[in-house]
Coordinates of N, CA and C in Angstrom, one line a residue:
Chain A
N29 N 1.0 -1.2 0.4 CA 0.1 0.0 0.0 C 1.0 1.1 -0.1
A30 N 0.7 1.9 -1.0 CA 1.7 3.5 -1.2 C 1.4 4.1 -0.6
G31 N -0.1 4.4 -0.3 CA -0.2 6.2 0.1 C -0.6 6.7 -0.2
V32 N 0.6 8.1 0.5 CA 0.8 9.2 -0.3 C 2.3 9.0 -0.5
T33 N 2.5 9.3 -1.7 CA 4.1 8.9 -1.9 C 4.2 11.1 -2.3
Q34 N 5.4 11.4 -2.2 CA 5.9 12.7 -2.2 C 7.0 12.0 -2.7
T35 N 7.4 13.3 -3.4 CA 8.8 13.0 -5.1 C 9.5 14.8 -5.0
P36 N 10.8 15.0 -4.4 CA 11.5 14.1 -4.3 C 11.4 14.2 -2.4
K37 N 12.4 13.7 -2.1 CA 12.3 13.6 0.1 C 13.0 15.1 0.4
F38 N 14.0 15.2 -0.6 CA 14.8 16.5 -0.1 C 15.6 17.1 -1.1
R39 N 16.2 18.4 -1.4 CA 16.0 19.2 -2.3 C 16.5 20.4 -2.2
V40 N 18.3 20.6 -2.6 CA 18.4 22.3 -1.9 C 18.4 23.0 -3.4
L41 N 17.9 24.2 -3.9 CA 17.9 25.5 -4.5 C 18.6 26.5 -4.4
K42 N 18.7 27.2 -5.1 CA 19.3 28.5 -5.1 C 18.4 29.4 -5.1
T43 N 17.9 30.6 -4.3 CA 17.4 31.6 -4.2 C 17.4 32.1 -5.7
G44 N 15.7 32.1 -6.2 CA 15.7 32.2 -7.1 C 15.0 31.2 -8.4
Q45 N 15.5 30.0 -8.0 CA 15.3 28.4 -8.8 C 13.3 28.6 -8.8
S46 N 13.4 27.9 -9.5 CA 12.1 27.1 -9.4 C 11.3 25.4 -9.4
M47 N 10.6 25.4 -8.5 CA 10.6 24.0 -8.6 C 8.9 23.6 -8.0
T48 N 8.5 22.3 -8.8 CA 7.7 21.5 -8.7 C 7.5 20.7 -7.8
L49 N 7.3 20.1 -6.6 CA 7.2 19.3 -5.5 C 5.6 18.7 -6.3
L50 N 5.9 17.0 -6.3 CA 4.8 16.1 -6.5 C 4.6 15.5 -5.4
C51 N 3.0 15.3 -4.8 CA 2.7 14.5 -4.3 C 0.9 13.3 -5.5
A52 N 1.5 11.9 -4.8 CA 0.3 10.9 -5.7 C 0.0 10.4 -4.8
Q53 N -1.3 9.6 -5.0 CA -2.5 9.6 -3.8 C -2.9 8.2 -4.4
D54 N -3.1 6.7 -3.9 CA -3.6 5.9 -4.2 C -4.8 5.0 -4.3
M55 N -5.4 5.8 -3.2 CA -6.8 5.9 -2.2 C -7.9 6.1 -3.0
N56 N -8.3 7.2 -3.9 CA -9.2 7.4 -4.9 C -10.0 8.6 -3.5
H57 N -8.9 9.2 -3.1 CA -9.5 10.9 -1.7 C -9.7 11.6 -3.1
E58 N -10.8 12.3 -2.3 CA -11.1 13.8 -3.0 C -10.4 14.7 -2.5
Y59 N -9.9 14.2 -1.5 CA -9.3 16.5 -0.9 C -7.7 16.3 -0.6
M60 N -6.8 17.0 -1.4 CA -6.0 16.9 -1.1 C -5.2 18.0 -0.1
Y61 N -3.6 17.9 0.5 CA -3.7 19.5 0.9 C -2.2 19.3 0.9
W62 N -1.1 20.6 1.0 CA -0.3 21.2 0.8 C 0.1 21.4 2.4
Y63 N 0.7 21.0 3.6 CA 2.0 22.1 4.5 C 2.9 22.6 4.5
R64 N 3.4 23.1 5.6 CA 4.5 23.6 5.3 C 5.4 23.2 7.1
Q65 N 6.3 22.3 7.4 CA 6.0 22.6 8.6 C 7.7 23.1 9.3
D66 N 7.7 24.1 9.9 CA 8.5 25.0 10.5 C 9.7 24.5 11.3
P67 N 10.9 24.5 12.1 CA 11.3 24.2 13.8 C 10.6 25.0 14.3
G68 N 10.1 23.7 15.1 CA 9.0 23.8 16.7 C 7.6 24.9 16.6
M69 N 7.9 24.2 15.2 CA 5.8 24.3 15.2 C 5.6 23.4 13.9
G70 N 4.0 23.7 14.5 CA 3.0 23.0 13.5 C 2.8 22.9 12.4
L71 N 2.1 22.4 11.7 CA 1.9 22.7 10.3 C 1.6 23.7 9.8
R72 N 0.9 24.1 8.6 CA 0.2 25.3 8.7 C 0.1 24.9 6.8
L73 N -1.0 25.2 6.6 CA -1.9 25.1 5.5 C -1.5 26.1 4.5
I74 N -0.5 25.4 3.3 CA -0.4 26.4 2.0 C -1.4 26.9 1.4
H75 N -2.7 25.6 0.7 CA -3.1 25.4 -0.6 C -3.9 24.0 -0.6
Y76 N -5.4 24.1 -0.7 CA -6.1 22.5 -0.7 C -6.8 22.1 -1.8
S77 N -6.9 21.4 -2.5 CA -8.3 20.7 -3.4 C -9.1 19.6 -2.7
V78 N -10.4 20.1 -3.1 CA -11.5 19.7 -2.7 C -11.7 18.5 -3.7
G79 N -11.0 18.5 -4.8 CA -11.4 17.5 -6.6 C -10.3 18.0 -7.4
E80 N -10.8 17.3 -8.5 CA -9.6 17.3 -10.0 C -10.1 18.8 -10.4
G81 N -9.3 19.2 -10.9 CA -9.2 20.8 -11.4 C -9.6 22.1 -10.5
T82 N -9.9 21.3 -8.7 CA -10.1 22.4 -8.3 C -9.0 23.1 -7.2
T83 N -8.6 24.3 -7.0 CA -7.6 24.2 -5.6 C -7.9 25.5 -5.3
A84 N -7.5 25.8 -3.6 CA -8.1 27.3 -2.8 C -6.6 27.5 -2.5
K85 N -6.1 28.7 -1.5 CA -5.6 28.5 -0.9 C -5.9 28.6 0.6
G86 N -4.7 28.2 1.1 CA -4.9 28.1 2.7 C -4.8 29.4 3.6
E87 N -3.7 29.1 4.6 CA -3.1 29.8 5.6 C -2.0 30.6 5.4
V88 N -1.1 29.7 4.3 CA 0.4 30.5 4.2 C 0.4 30.2 2.4
P89 N -0.2 31.0 1.8 CA -0.6 30.6 -0.5 C 1.1 31.4 -0.6
D90 N 1.0 32.8 0.2 CA 1.9 33.3 -0.9 C 3.5 32.7 -1.0
G91 N 3.8 32.9 -2.6 CA 5.1 32.0 -2.9 C 5.0 31.6 -3.8
Y92 N 3.9 30.4 -3.8 CA 3.4 28.9 -3.9 C 2.4 29.0 -4.8
N93 N 2.3 27.9 -6.3 CA 1.3 28.1 -6.6 C 1.1 25.8 -6.7
V94 N -0.7 26.0 -7.5 CA -0.6 24.5 -7.2 C -1.8 24.4 -8.2
S95 N -2.1 23.2 -8.7 CA -1.8 22.3 -9.5 C -2.8 20.5 -9.1
R96 N -3.9 20.5 -9.7 CA -5.0 19.2 -9.8 C -5.6 19.1 -10.8
L97 N -4.4 18.9 -11.7 CA -5.2 18.1 -12.9 C -5.8 17.0 -12.8
K98 N -5.0 16.1 -12.0 CA -5.7 14.5 -12.1 C -5.8 13.7 -10.8
K99 N -7.1 13.5 -10.5 CA -7.5 13.4 -9.2 C -5.9 12.6 -8.3
Q100 N -5.4 12.0 -8.6 CA -4.8 11.5 -7.3 C -3.4 12.4 -7.4
N101 N -3.0 13.2 -7.9 CA -2.1 14.3 -8.2 C -2.4 15.5 -7.8
F102 N -1.5 15.8 -6.8 CA -1.8 17.5 -6.1 C -0.1 17.6 -6.4
L103 N 0.0 19.1 -7.1 CA 1.8 19.3 -7.4 C 1.8 20.9 -7.2
L104 N 2.8 20.9 -5.9 CA 3.0 22.7 -5.4 C 4.3 22.9 -5.8
G105 N 4.4 24.2 -6.5 CA 5.0 24.7 -7.3 C 5.4 26.3 -7.0
L106 N 7.2 26.0 -6.6 CA 7.8 27.1 -5.9 C 8.5 28.1 -6.9
E107 N 7.8 29.4 -7.8 CA 8.1 29.7 -9.0 C 9.7 30.3 -8.7
S108 N 9.7 31.3 -7.6 CA 11.1 32.3 -7.7 C 10.9 31.7 -6.2
A109 N 11.9 30.3 -5.7 CA 12.2 30.1 -4.4 C 13.1 31.3 -3.7
A110 N 12.4 31.2 -2.5 CA 13.1 32.4 -1.7 C 13.5 31.3 0.0
P111 N 14.9 32.1 0.2 CA 15.7 31.3 1.8 C 13.9 31.3 2.5
S112 N 13.3 32.0 2.9 CA 12.1 31.9 3.4 C 11.1 30.4 3.9
Q113 N 11.5 30.3 2.4 CA 10.7 29.1 2.0 C 11.7 27.7 2.6
T114 N 12.5 27.8 3.2 CA 13.7 26.6 3.6 C 11.8 25.8 4.8
S115 N 12.3 24.6 4.0 CA 10.7 24.1 5.1 C 10.7 22.8 4.6
V116 N 9.6 22.0 6.0 CA 9.2 20.8 5.1 C 8.1 20.7 5.1
Y117 N 8.0 20.1 4.1 CA 6.5 20.3 3.3 C 6.2 18.9 3.2
F118 N 4.8 18.7 3.8 CA 4.3 17.9 3.6 C 2.6 17.5 2.8
C119 N 2.7 16.7 2.0 CA 1.3 16.0 1.7 C 0.2 15.6 2.2
A120 N -1.0 16.0 2.4 CA -1.9 14.5 2.8 C -3.2 14.9 1.9
S121 N -4.0 14.0 1.9 CA -5.2 13.4 1.5 C -6.4 12.7 2.2
R122 N -7.5 12.9 1.9 CA -8.7 12.8 2.8 C -9.8 12.0 2.1
N123 N -10.2 11.0 2.3 CA -12.2 10.4 2.2 C -12.5 12.0 2.4
G124 N -13.0 13.0 1.3 CA -13.9 13.5 2.1 C -15.4 13.0 1.9
G125 N -16.0 12.1 1.3 CA -17.1 11.3 1.8 C -17.4 10.5 3.0
V126 N -16.5 10.8 4.5 CA -16.9 10.4 5.5 C -16.6 11.7 6.0
V127 N -16.9 12.3 7.4 CA -16.9 13.7 7.7 C -15.5 13.9 8.7
N128 N -15.5 12.9 9.7 CA -14.2 13.0 10.5 C -13.2 12.4 10.3
Q129 N -13.2 11.8 9.2 CA -12.1 10.9 8.4 C -10.2 12.3 8.6
P130 N -9.5 11.0 9.3 CA -7.9 11.9 9.5 C -7.8 12.0 7.8
Q131 N -6.4 12.7 8.1 CA -5.8 13.1 6.8 C -5.1 11.4 6.7
H132 N -4.3 11.5 5.4 CA -3.3 10.9 5.4 C -2.2 11.5 5.4
F133 N -0.4 11.4 5.6 CA 0.0 12.2 5.2 C 1.0 11.4 4.8
G134 N 2.0 12.6 3.4 CA 3.0 11.7 2.8 C 4.2 11.7 4.0
D135 N 5.5 11.4 3.7 CA 6.7 11.1 4.7 C 7.4 12.5 4.2
G136 N 6.8 13.9 3.8 CA 7.2 14.6 3.5 C 8.7 15.4 2.9
T137 N 9.1 16.0 2.4 CA 9.9 16.7 1.6 C 10.4 18.2 1.9
R138 N 11.5 17.5 2.6 CA 12.9 18.1 3.0 C 13.1 19.2 2.1
L139 N 12.9 20.7 2.1 CA 13.6 21.7 1.3 C 14.6 23.3 1.4
S140 N 15.3 23.3 1.3 CA 16.8 23.7 1.3 C 16.3 24.6 0.1
I141 N 16.8 26.2 0.6 CA 17.4 27.2 0.0 C 18.0 28.4 0.1
L142 N 19.0 28.0 -0.5 CA 20.3 28.8 0.1 C 20.2 30.4 -0.3
Chain B
A18 N -11.7 32.3 12.8 CA -10.3 31.6 12.6 C -10.2 30.9 14.3
Q19 N -9.8 30.0 13.5 CA -8.9 28.4 14.5 C -7.9 28.5 15.3
K20 N -8.2 28.6 16.4 CA -6.2 28.0 17.1 C -6.4 27.4 17.9
V21 N -5.1 26.4 18.1 CA -4.9 24.9 18.8 C -3.8 25.4 19.2
T22 N -4.1 25.5 20.6 CA -2.9 25.5 22.2 C -2.4 24.0 22.4
Q23 N -0.8 24.4 22.7 CA -1.0 22.7 23.1 C 1.0 24.0 24.2
A24 N -0.1 24.2 25.2 CA 1.4 24.7 25.5 C 2.3 24.2 26.4
Q25 N 2.5 22.9 26.2 CA 3.5 22.3 26.9 C 4.7 22.0 25.6
T26 N 5.8 22.7 26.1 CA 6.9 22.4 24.3 C 7.6 21.0 24.6
E27 N 7.9 20.8 25.7 CA 8.5 19.6 26.2 C 8.4 18.6 27.4
I28 N 8.6 17.7 27.2 CA 7.6 16.7 28.5 C 9.0 15.5 28.7
S29 N 9.4 15.2 29.7 CA 10.5 14.1 29.7 C 9.9 13.5 31.0
V30 N 9.5 12.2 30.5 CA 9.3 10.9 31.4 C 10.4 9.3 31.8
V31 N 10.3 9.0 33.0 CA 10.6 7.8 32.6 C 10.1 6.5 32.2
E32 N 10.5 5.9 31.4 CA 9.2 4.8 31.2 C 8.4 3.9 32.1
K33 N 7.2 4.0 32.1 CA 6.0 3.0 32.6 C 5.7 4.4 33.3
E34 N 6.1 5.6 33.4 CA 5.0 6.9 34.0 C 4.2 7.1 32.9
D35 N 2.6 6.9 33.8 CA 2.1 7.9 32.7 C 2.0 9.6 32.5
V36 N 1.3 9.9 30.8 CA 1.8 11.6 31.0 C 0.9 11.3 30.2
T37 N 0.2 13.3 30.2 CA -0.5 13.7 30.1 C -0.2 14.8 28.9
L38 N -0.5 15.1 27.5 CA -0.7 15.9 26.9 C -1.9 16.9 26.5
D39 N -1.9 18.0 26.9 CA -2.8 18.9 26.8 C -2.8 20.0 25.7
C40 N -4.2 19.8 25.0 CA -4.6 21.3 24.1 C -6.0 21.5 24.3
V41 N -5.6 22.7 24.1 CA -6.6 23.9 23.9 C -6.6 24.5 22.5
Y42 N -8.4 24.8 22.7 CA -8.6 25.2 20.8 C -9.4 26.5 21.1
E43 N -9.7 27.1 19.8 CA -10.7 27.7 20.2 C -11.3 27.9 18.1
T44 N -12.6 28.2 18.2 CA -13.2 28.0 17.2 C -14.9 27.9 17.4
R45 N -15.3 28.7 16.4 CA -16.8 29.4 16.8 C -17.3 28.8 15.8
D46 N -17.0 27.2 15.2 CA -18.0 26.3 14.5 C -18.4 25.5 15.4
T47 N -20.0 25.1 15.4 CA -20.3 24.6 16.3 C -20.4 23.3 16.2
T48 N -19.7 22.5 14.4 CA -19.5 21.1 14.4 C -17.7 21.3 13.7
Y49 N -17.3 20.2 14.7 CA -15.5 20.5 14.4 C -15.3 18.9 15.0
Y50 N -13.9 19.0 14.1 CA -13.1 17.4 14.5 C -11.9 17.3 14.9
L51 N -11.4 16.8 16.2 CA -10.5 16.6 16.8 C -9.5 15.6 16.5
F52 N -8.0 15.7 16.6 CA -7.5 14.8 16.3 C -6.2 14.6 17.6
W53 N -5.4 13.5 17.1 CA -4.2 13.9 17.6 C -3.1 13.0 16.6
Y54 N -2.4 13.5 16.3 CA -1.1 12.8 15.6 C 0.3 12.6 16.4
K55 N 1.2 11.7 16.2 CA 2.4 11.6 16.7 C 3.2 11.6 15.5
Q56 N 4.5 12.0 15.8 CA 5.1 12.3 14.6 C 7.0 11.9 15.4
P57 N 7.4 10.6 15.0 CA 8.6 10.1 15.8 C 9.7 10.9 15.2
P58 N 10.9 10.3 15.2 CA 12.0 10.9 15.1 C 12.2 10.9 13.2
S59 N 11.7 9.7 12.6 CA 12.1 9.5 11.7 C 11.2 10.3 10.4
G60 N 10.3 11.3 11.1 CA 9.7 12.4 10.7 C 8.1 12.6 10.2
E61 N 7.7 11.1 9.8 CA 6.3 10.8 9.0 C 5.6 11.2 10.4
L62 N 4.1 11.4 9.6 CA 3.1 11.5 10.4 C 1.9 10.5 10.4
V63 N 1.5 10.1 12.2 CA 1.0 9.1 12.0 C -0.5 9.6 13.1
F64 N -1.6 9.4 12.2 CA -3.1 9.1 13.4 C -3.4 8.3 13.8
L65 N -3.6 9.1 15.5 CA -3.5 8.3 16.7 C -5.3 8.0 17.3
I66 N -5.7 9.2 17.4 CA -7.0 9.2 18.1 C -7.7 10.4 17.7
R67 N -9.1 10.4 16.8 CA -9.8 11.5 16.6 C -11.0 11.7 17.7
R68 N -12.2 12.9 17.9 CA -13.5 13.4 18.4 C -13.7 13.8 17.8
N69 N -15.5 13.7 17.3 CA -16.2 14.7 17.1 C -17.0 15.5 18.3
S70 N -17.2 16.1 18.0 CA -17.8 18.2 18.8 C -18.8 17.6 19.3
F71 N -19.4 16.7 19.2 CA -21.1 16.3 19.3 C -20.6 15.0 20.0
D72 N -19.8 14.4 20.6 CA -19.9 13.4 21.0 C -18.6 13.5 22.5
E73 N -19.1 13.4 23.4 CA -17.9 13.7 24.9 C -17.9 12.8 25.6
Q74 N -18.0 11.3 24.7 CA -18.1 10.4 25.9 C -16.2 10.1 25.4
N75 N -15.9 10.3 26.8 CA -14.2 9.9 26.8 C -13.3 7.9 26.8
E76 N -12.8 7.9 26.2 CA -12.5 6.5 25.8 C -10.9 6.1 25.9
I77 N -10.8 4.5 25.8 CA -9.3 3.9 26.1 C -9.1 3.6 25.1
S78 N -7.6 3.2 24.1 CA -7.6 2.5 23.4 C -6.2 2.2 23.6
G79 N -6.1 0.8 24.4 CA -4.8 0.4 24.6 C -4.2 1.5 25.6
R80 N -3.4 2.1 25.4 CA -2.5 2.7 26.5 C -2.9 3.9 26.3
Y81 N -3.6 4.3 25.6 CA -4.0 6.1 25.1 C -5.2 6.0 25.5
S82 N -5.8 7.0 26.2 CA -7.2 7.9 26.5 C -6.7 9.0 25.9
W83 N -7.9 9.9 25.9 CA -8.6 11.1 25.6 C -9.2 11.6 26.6
N84 N -9.1 13.1 26.9 CA -10.2 13.6 28.0 C -10.3 14.3 27.1
F85 N -11.5 14.6 26.3 CA -13.0 15.8 25.5 C -13.6 16.3 26.7
Q86 N -13.7 17.5 26.8 CA -14.0 18.7 27.5 C -14.6 20.0 26.3
K87 N -16.0 19.7 26.0 CA -16.7 20.7 24.9 C -16.5 22.2 26.2
S88 N -16.4 22.5 27.5 CA -17.0 23.0 27.9 C -15.3 24.3 28.5
T89 N -14.6 23.6 28.2 CA -13.2 24.2 28.7 C -12.4 23.8 27.2
S90 N -13.0 23.7 26.6 CA -12.7 23.1 25.1 C -11.1 23.1 24.6
S91 N -11.0 21.9 25.8 CA -9.9 21.2 26.3 C -10.0 19.8 25.2
F92 N -9.2 19.2 25.0 CA -8.7 17.9 24.2 C -7.7 16.6 24.4
N93 N -7.4 16.5 25.7 CA -6.4 15.9 26.0 C -6.0 14.5 26.0
F94 N -4.6 14.4 25.9 CA -4.0 12.9 25.7 C -3.1 12.6 26.7
T95 N -3.6 11.2 27.1 CA -2.8 9.8 27.7 C -2.2 9.2 27.5
I96 N -0.8 8.7 27.8 CA -0.4 7.5 27.1 C -0.3 7.2 28.6
T97 N -0.6 5.9 29.3 CA 0.0 4.8 29.6 C 1.3 4.6 29.8
A98 N 1.8 4.1 31.1 CA 2.5 3.2 31.2 C 3.6 3.4 30.1
S99 N 4.4 5.0 29.9 CA 4.9 5.1 28.3 C 6.1 4.0 28.6
Q100 N 6.4 3.6 27.3 CA 7.4 3.6 26.6 C 8.9 4.2 25.7
V101 N 9.7 3.8 26.1 CA 10.7 4.6 24.7 C 10.4 5.2 23.7
V102 N 9.2 3.8 23.1 CA 9.4 4.2 21.7 C 7.8 5.1 21.6
D103 N 7.3 5.3 22.9 CA 6.8 7.0 22.2 C 7.6 8.2 22.4
S104 N 8.7 7.7 23.0 CA 9.5 9.5 21.8 C 8.4 10.0 21.0
A105 N 8.5 11.4 20.7 CA 8.2 11.7 19.7 C 7.7 13.3 19.6
V106 N 7.4 13.7 18.5 CA 6.3 15.0 19.1 C 4.9 14.6 18.5
Y107 N 3.9 15.6 19.6 CA 2.4 14.8 19.3 C 1.7 15.8 18.9
F108 N 1.1 16.3 18.3 CA 0.6 17.5 17.9 C -0.9 16.7 17.7
C109 N -1.8 18.2 18.1 CA -2.9 18.5 18.0 C -4.0 18.6 17.3
A110 N -4.5 18.9 16.5 CA -5.3 19.3 15.4 C -6.9 19.1 15.5
L111 N -7.3 20.5 14.6 CA -8.9 20.6 15.3 C -9.2 21.4 13.2
M112 N -10.0 20.3 12.8 CA -10.6 20.2 12.0 C -12.1 21.0 11.3
D113 N -12.1 21.7 10.8 CA -12.8 22.0 9.8 C -14.0 21.7 9.5
T114 N -15.4 21.5 9.3 CA -16.8 21.4 8.5 C -16.3 21.4 6.6
N115 N -15.3 22.6 6.6 CA -15.2 23.7 5.5 C -14.0 22.6 4.3
A116 N -14.4 21.6 3.8 CA -13.2 20.8 3.4 C -11.9 20.2 3.7
G117 N -12.6 20.5 5.2 CA -12.1 19.4 5.8 C -10.3 20.0 6.8
K118 N -10.0 21.6 6.8 CA -9.0 22.1 6.5 C -8.6 22.0 7.9
S119 N -7.8 21.6 8.4 CA -6.4 21.0 9.9 C -5.6 22.1 10.4
T120 N -5.5 23.0 11.8 CA -5.6 23.5 12.4 C -4.7 22.6 13.4
F121 N -3.2 23.2 13.7 CA -2.7 21.9 13.7 C -1.6 23.3 15.5
G122 N -1.6 22.8 16.5 CA -0.5 23.3 17.1 C 0.6 23.0 17.1
D123 N 1.4 23.9 18.1 CA 2.7 23.8 17.7 C 4.2 22.5 18.3
G124 N 2.7 21.3 18.8 CA 3.5 20.1 19.0 C 4.1 20.3 20.3
T125 N 4.0 19.2 21.0 CA 4.5 18.9 21.8 C 5.6 17.7 22.2
T126 N 7.2 18.2 22.4 CA 8.0 16.5 22.4 C 8.0 15.8 23.5
L127 N 8.0 14.7 23.5 CA 7.8 14.0 24.7 C 9.1 13.2 24.7
T128 N 9.8 12.9 25.5 CA 10.9 12.3 25.7 C 10.8 11.4 27.2
V129 N 10.9 9.9 26.7 CA 10.5 8.7 27.8 C 11.6 8.2 27.9
K130 N 12.8 8.6 28.1 CA 13.9 7.9 28.9 C 13.6 6.0 29.5
P131 N 14.6 5.3 29.5 CA 14.6 4.2 30.1 C 15.1 3.6 31.8

């Protein structure tokens, strides 16, 4: 059971570079989320999606873009990376059909911006 | 806006001691869901327990138990007879009914010493 898979697991970027983080889930979940986790803090929601072709802003969306072209994939893009975006990024998915279902998380992507 | 406060930043106990992790939340919603997640040193996030806002029955599951009190907006989590493998960061999360967006506390780092 793959669950939620994040690619890559680690990446180092230079300021101003762009990159895309990929999240793939094989549970046929409608809802998907991108969070960032900074040292000593909990997860903060960047963007989320309630279905294929739909996206919405979360708590900290600035500097990020997302796309949900296929139900199983949720992409997070950094157009011009900044050192403040150094963080661990977690993707999660959830079965929207049952209201109290927990989120299933990927293993995270550790991103460093130099 | 929703808010989750985990006042205990770090807790250290000796193996076999019981330990309670505190969580206080704020929300204007009448229906919401509360979760506890565990993040071991390996970094992944693991779902532990959940509680619906309309169900105040407290439960025990193995060595885990939780105390949900709506009157004080608290959702505390207890580990009985702690073990070294319980060492991790524990997050309390509040999930709304609007796309299931979650607000996380900053986490409590639990260290269980042998």
